[in-house]
mmCIF file of C-alpha atoms in Angstrom:
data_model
loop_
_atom_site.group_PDB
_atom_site.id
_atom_site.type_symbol
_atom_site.label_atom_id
_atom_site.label_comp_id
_atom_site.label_asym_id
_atom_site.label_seq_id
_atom_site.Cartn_x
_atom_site.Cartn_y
_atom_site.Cartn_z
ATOM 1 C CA UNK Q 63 365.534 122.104 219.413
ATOM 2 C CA UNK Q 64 366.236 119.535 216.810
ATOM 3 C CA UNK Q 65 368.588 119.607 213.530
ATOM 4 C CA UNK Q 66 365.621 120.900 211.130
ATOM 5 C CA UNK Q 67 366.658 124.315 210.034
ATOM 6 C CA UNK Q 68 363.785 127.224 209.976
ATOM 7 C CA UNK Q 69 365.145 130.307 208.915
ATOM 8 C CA UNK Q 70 364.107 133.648 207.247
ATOM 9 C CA UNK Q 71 366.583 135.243 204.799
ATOM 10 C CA UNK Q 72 367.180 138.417 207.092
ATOM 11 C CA UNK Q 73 369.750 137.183 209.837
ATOM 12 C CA UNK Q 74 368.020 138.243 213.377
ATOM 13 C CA UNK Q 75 371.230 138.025 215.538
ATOM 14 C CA UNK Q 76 370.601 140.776 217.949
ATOM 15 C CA UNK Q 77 367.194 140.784 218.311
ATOM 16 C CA UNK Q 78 365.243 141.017 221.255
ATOM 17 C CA UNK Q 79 361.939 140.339 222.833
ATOM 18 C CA UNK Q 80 360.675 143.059 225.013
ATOM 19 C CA UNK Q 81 358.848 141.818 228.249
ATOM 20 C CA UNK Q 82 356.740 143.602 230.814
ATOM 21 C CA UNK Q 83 357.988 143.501 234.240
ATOM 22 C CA UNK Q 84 356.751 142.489 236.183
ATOM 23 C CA UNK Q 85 355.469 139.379 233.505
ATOM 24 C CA UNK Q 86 351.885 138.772 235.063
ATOM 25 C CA UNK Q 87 352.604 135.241 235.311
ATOM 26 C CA UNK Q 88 355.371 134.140 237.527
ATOM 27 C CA UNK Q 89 355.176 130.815 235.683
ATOM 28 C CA UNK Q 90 355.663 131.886 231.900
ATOM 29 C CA UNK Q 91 359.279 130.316 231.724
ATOM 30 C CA UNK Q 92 357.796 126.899 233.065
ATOM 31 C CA UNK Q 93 357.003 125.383 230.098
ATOM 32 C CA UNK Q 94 360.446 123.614 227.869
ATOM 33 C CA UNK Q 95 358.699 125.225 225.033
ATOM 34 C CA UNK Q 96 358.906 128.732 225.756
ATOM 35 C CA UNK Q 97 362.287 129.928 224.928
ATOM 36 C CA UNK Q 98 362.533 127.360 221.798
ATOM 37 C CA UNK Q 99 359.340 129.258 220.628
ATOM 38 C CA UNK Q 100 360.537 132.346 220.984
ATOM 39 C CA UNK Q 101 363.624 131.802 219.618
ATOM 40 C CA UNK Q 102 362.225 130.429 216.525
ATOM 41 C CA UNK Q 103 359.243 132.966 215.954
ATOM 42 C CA UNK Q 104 362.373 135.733 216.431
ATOM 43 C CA UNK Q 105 364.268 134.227 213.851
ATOM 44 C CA UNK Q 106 361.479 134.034 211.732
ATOM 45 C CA UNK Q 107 359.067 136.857 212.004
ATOM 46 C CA UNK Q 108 357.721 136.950 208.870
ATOM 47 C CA UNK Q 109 356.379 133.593 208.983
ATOM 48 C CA UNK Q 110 353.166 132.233 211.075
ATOM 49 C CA UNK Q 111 353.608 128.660 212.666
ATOM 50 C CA UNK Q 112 350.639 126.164 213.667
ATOM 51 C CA UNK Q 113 351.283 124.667 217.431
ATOM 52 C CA UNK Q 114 351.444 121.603 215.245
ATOM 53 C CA UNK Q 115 354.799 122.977 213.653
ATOM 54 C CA UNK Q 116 356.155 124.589 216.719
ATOM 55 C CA UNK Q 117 355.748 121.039 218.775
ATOM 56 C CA UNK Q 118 357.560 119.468 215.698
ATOM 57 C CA UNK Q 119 360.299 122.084 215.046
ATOM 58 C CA UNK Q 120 361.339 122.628 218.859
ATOM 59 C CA UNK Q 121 360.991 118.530 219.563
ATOM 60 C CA UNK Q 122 358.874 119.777 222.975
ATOM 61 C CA UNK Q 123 355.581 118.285 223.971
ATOM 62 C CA UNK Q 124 352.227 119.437 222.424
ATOM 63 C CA UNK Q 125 351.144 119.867 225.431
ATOM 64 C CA UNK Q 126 353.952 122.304 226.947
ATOM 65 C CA UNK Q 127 353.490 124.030 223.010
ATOM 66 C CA UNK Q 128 349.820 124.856 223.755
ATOM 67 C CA UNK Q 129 350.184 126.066 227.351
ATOM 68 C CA UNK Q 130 353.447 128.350 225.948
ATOM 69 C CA UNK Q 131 351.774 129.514 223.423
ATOM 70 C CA UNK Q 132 348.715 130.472 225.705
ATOM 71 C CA UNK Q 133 350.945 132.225 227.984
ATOM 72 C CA UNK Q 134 353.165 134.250 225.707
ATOM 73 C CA UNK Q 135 350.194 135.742 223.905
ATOM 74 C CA UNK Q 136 348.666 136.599 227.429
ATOM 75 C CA UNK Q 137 351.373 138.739 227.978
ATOM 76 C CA UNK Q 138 350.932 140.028 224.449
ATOM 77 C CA UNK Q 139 354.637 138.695 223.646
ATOM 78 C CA UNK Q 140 353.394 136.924 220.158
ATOM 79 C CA UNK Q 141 350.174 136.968 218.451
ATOM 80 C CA UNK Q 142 347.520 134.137 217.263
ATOM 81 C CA UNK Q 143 345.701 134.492 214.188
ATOM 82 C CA UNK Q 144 342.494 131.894 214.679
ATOM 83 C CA UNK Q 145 340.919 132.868 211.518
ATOM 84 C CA UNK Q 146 342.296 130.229 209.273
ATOM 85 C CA UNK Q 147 341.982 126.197 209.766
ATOM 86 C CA UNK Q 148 344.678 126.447 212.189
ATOM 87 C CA UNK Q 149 346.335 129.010 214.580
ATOM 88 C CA UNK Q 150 349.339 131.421 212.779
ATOM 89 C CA UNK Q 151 351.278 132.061 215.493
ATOM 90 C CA UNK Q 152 353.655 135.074 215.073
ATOM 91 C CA UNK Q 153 356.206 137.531 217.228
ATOM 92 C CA UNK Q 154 354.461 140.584 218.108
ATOM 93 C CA UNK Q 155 356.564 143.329 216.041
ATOM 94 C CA UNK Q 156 355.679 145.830 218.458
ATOM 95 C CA UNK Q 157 357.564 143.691 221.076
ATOM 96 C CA UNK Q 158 360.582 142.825 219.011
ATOM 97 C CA UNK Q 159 363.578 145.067 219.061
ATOM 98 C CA UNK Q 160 366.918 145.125 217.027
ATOM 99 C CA UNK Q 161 370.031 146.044 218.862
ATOM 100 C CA UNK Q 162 371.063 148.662 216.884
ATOM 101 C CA UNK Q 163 367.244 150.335 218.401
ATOM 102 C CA UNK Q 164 368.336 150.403 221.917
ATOM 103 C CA UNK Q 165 369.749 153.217 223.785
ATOM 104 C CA UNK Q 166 371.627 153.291 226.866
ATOM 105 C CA UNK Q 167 370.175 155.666 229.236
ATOM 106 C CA UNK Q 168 372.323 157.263 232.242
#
């Protein structure tokens, strides 16, 4: 990602992303973007970015930004609001988990 800084005020260290297994789509990690997108949307999950913004935050093609953002909300990872001028792309809450949330189980 490059140097610009995009954070909320709530520190998300320890969060996670919860994935279905199997993903649906063996090739969801193929696009650069991906992980920079999730990354960012985790750290900020109050806030709704435009492709536009994620392309230009992460430093990643528009291209791989569109087909990332297609896949991850395929699999229901984040969510796209089309109802404005342009997509509000956002970390599905129901998919995001906090450390402290997880339990071990034996």
């Amino acid at each position: 990602m490059n140097g610009e800084t995009v954070r909320c005020e709530e520190p998300t260290e320890g969060s996670y992303i919860r994935l279905p297994v199997p993903l649906g789509d063996t090739d969801a990690f193929r696009y650069g973007a991906t992980a920079d997108i999730l990354h960012l949307l985790v750290d900020n999950p109050e806030r709704g970015f435009t492709n536009r913004e994620l392309h230009r935050v992460t430093g990643k093609g528009l291209s791989s930004v569109n087909a990332a953002v297609d896949t991850l909300e395929t699999l229901g990872v984040i969510t796209v609001d089309r109802s404005g001028r342009a997509n509000a792309v956002r970390v599905t809450y129901a998919r995001r988990e906090r450390r402290d949330s997880l339990a071990v189980r034996s």
